[in-house]
mmCIF file of C-alpha atoms in Angstrom:
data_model
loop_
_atom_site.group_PDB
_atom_site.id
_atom_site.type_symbol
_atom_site.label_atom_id
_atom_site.label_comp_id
_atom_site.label_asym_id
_atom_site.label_seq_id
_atom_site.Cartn_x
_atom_site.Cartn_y
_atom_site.Cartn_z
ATOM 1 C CA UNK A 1 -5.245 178.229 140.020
ATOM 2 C CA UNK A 2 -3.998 177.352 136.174
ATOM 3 C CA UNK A 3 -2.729 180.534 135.680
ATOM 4 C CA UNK A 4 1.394 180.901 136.079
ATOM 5 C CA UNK A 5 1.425 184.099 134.348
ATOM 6 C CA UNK A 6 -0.706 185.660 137.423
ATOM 7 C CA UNK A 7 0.712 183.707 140.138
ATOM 8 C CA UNK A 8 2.638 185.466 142.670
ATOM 9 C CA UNK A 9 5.001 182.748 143.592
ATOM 10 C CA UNK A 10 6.615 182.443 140.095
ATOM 11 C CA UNK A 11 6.012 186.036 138.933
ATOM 12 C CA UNK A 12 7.113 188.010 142.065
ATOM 13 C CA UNK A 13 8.974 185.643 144.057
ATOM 14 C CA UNK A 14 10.979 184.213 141.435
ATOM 15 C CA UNK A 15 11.728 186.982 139.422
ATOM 16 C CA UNK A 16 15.038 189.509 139.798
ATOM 17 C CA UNK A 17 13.913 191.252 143.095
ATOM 18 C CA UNK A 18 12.273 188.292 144.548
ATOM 19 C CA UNK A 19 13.303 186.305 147.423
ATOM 20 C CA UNK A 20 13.675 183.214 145.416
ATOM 21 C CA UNK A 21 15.475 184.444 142.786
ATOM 22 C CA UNK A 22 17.389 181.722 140.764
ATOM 23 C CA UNK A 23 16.707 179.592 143.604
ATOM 24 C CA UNK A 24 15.027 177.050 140.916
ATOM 25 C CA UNK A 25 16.425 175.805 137.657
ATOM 26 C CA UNK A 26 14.791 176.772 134.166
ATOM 27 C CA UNK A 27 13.347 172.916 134.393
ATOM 28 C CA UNK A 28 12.355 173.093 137.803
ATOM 29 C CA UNK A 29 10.225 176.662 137.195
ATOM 30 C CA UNK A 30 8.317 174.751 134.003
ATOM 31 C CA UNK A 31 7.880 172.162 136.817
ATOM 32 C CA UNK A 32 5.562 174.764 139.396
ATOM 33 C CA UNK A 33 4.165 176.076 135.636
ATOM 34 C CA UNK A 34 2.656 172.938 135.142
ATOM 35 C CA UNK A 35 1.507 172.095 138.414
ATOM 36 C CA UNK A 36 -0.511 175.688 138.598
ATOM 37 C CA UNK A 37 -1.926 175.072 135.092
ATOM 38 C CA UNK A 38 -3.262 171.644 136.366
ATOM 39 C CA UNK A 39 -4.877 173.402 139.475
ATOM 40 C CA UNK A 40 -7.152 174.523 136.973
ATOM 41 C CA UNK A 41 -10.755 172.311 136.981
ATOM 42 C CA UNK A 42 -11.414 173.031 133.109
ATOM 43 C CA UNK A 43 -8.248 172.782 131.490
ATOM 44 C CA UNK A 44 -8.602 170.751 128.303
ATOM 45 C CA UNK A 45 -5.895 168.131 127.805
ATOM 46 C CA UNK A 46 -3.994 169.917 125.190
ATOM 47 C CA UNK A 47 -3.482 173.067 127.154
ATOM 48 C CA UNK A 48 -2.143 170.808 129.884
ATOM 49 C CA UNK A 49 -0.008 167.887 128.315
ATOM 50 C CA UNK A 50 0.874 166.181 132.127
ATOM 51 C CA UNK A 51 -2.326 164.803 133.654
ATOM 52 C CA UNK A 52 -2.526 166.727 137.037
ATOM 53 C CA UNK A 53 -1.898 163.511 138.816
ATOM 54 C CA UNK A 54 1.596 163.828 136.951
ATOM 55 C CA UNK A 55 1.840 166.908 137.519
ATOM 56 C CA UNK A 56 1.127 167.259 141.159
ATOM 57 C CA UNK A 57 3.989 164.323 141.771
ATOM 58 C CA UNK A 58 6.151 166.269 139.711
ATOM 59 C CA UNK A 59 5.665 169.418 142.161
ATOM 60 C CA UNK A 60 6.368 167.271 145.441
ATOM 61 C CA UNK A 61 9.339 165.704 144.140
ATOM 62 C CA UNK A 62 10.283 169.352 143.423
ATOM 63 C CA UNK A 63 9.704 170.386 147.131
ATOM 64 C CA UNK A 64 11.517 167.283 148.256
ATOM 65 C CA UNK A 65 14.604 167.988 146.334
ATOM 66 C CA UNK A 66 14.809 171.919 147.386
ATOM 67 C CA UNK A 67 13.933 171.410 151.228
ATOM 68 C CA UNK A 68 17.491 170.627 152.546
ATOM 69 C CA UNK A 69 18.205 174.180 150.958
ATOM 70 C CA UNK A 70 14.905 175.882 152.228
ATOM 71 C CA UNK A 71 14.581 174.395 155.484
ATOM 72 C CA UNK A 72 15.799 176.909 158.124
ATOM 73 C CA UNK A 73 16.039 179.782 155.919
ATOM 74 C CA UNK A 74 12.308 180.276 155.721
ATOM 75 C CA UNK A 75 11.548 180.637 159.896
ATOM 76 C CA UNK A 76 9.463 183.902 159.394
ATOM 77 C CA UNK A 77 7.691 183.127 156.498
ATOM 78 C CA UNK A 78 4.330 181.865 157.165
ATOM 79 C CA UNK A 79 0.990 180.246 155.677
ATOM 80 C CA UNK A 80 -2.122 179.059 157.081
ATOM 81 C CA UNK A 81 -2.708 175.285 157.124
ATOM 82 C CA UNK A 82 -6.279 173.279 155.959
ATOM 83 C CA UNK A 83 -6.765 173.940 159.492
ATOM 84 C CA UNK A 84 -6.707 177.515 159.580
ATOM 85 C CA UNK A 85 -3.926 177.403 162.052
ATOM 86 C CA UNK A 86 -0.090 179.389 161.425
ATOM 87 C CA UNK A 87 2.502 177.532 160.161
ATOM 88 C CA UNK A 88 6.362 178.432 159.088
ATOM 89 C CA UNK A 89 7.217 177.639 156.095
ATOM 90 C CA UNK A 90 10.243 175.222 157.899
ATOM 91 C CA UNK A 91 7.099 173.478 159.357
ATOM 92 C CA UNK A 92 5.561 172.666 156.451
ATOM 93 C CA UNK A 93 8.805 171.076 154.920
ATOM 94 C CA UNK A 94 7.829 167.638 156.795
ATOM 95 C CA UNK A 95 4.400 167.886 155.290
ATOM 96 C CA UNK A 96 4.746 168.398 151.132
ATOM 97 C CA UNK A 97 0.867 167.665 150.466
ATOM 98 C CA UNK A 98 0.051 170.186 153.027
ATOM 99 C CA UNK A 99 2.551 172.762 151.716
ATOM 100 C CA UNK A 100 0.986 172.086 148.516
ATOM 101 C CA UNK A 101 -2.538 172.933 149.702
ATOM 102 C CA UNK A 102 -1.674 175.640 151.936
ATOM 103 C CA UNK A 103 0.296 177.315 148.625
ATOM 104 C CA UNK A 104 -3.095 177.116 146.715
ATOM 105 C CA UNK A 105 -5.329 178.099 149.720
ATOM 106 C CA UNK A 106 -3.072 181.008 150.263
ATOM 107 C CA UNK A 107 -3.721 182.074 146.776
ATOM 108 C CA UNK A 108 0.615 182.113 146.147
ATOM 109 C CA UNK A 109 -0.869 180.120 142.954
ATOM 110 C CA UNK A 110 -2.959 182.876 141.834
ATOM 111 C CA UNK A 111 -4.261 186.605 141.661
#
């Protein structure tokens, strides 16, 4: 976490070849930036300007605006939940805080 330059969700997924591939806007990609840089525990304020707070809102609202696109086009793509247990990707549309934490626990928010 609070690294976006070494996390595989915005540097492989999001890039040219990746499945999500202009699927977010320029803003929207600064958006998931600044929510991985805030995952970081010793970020000093001016390396982060959005409290992570801010930030984290920032990110669900982001999920929340994408999911009538995602939902049902994600069916085989799977993460773990806080639980351990295997959920779709669709699943975890009607549960933002725990797609959240299963994208950092996944490590799709770092190396």
């Amino acid at each position: 976490p609070g690294r976006p330059e070494d996390s595989p969700f915005l540097q492989d997924l999001c890039q040219f070849r990746g499945r999500m591939f202009r699927i977010f806007t320029p803003d929207e990609e600064a958006a998931l930036a600044q929510w991985i840089r805030s995952l970081e525990p010793t970020v000093a304020k001016e390396q982060a300007p959005a409290a992570p707070r801010d930030a984290a809102l920032e990110m669900a609202d982001l999920i929340k605006r994408k999911s009538a696109q995602g939902q049902g086009r994600h069916r085989r793509l799977a993460m773990k939940d806080k639980d351990g247990l295997t959920r779709s990707l669709d699943e975890f549309f009607a549960d933002i805080p725990g797609m959240m934490q299963a994208l950092v626990d996944n490590k799709f928010m770092e190396i």
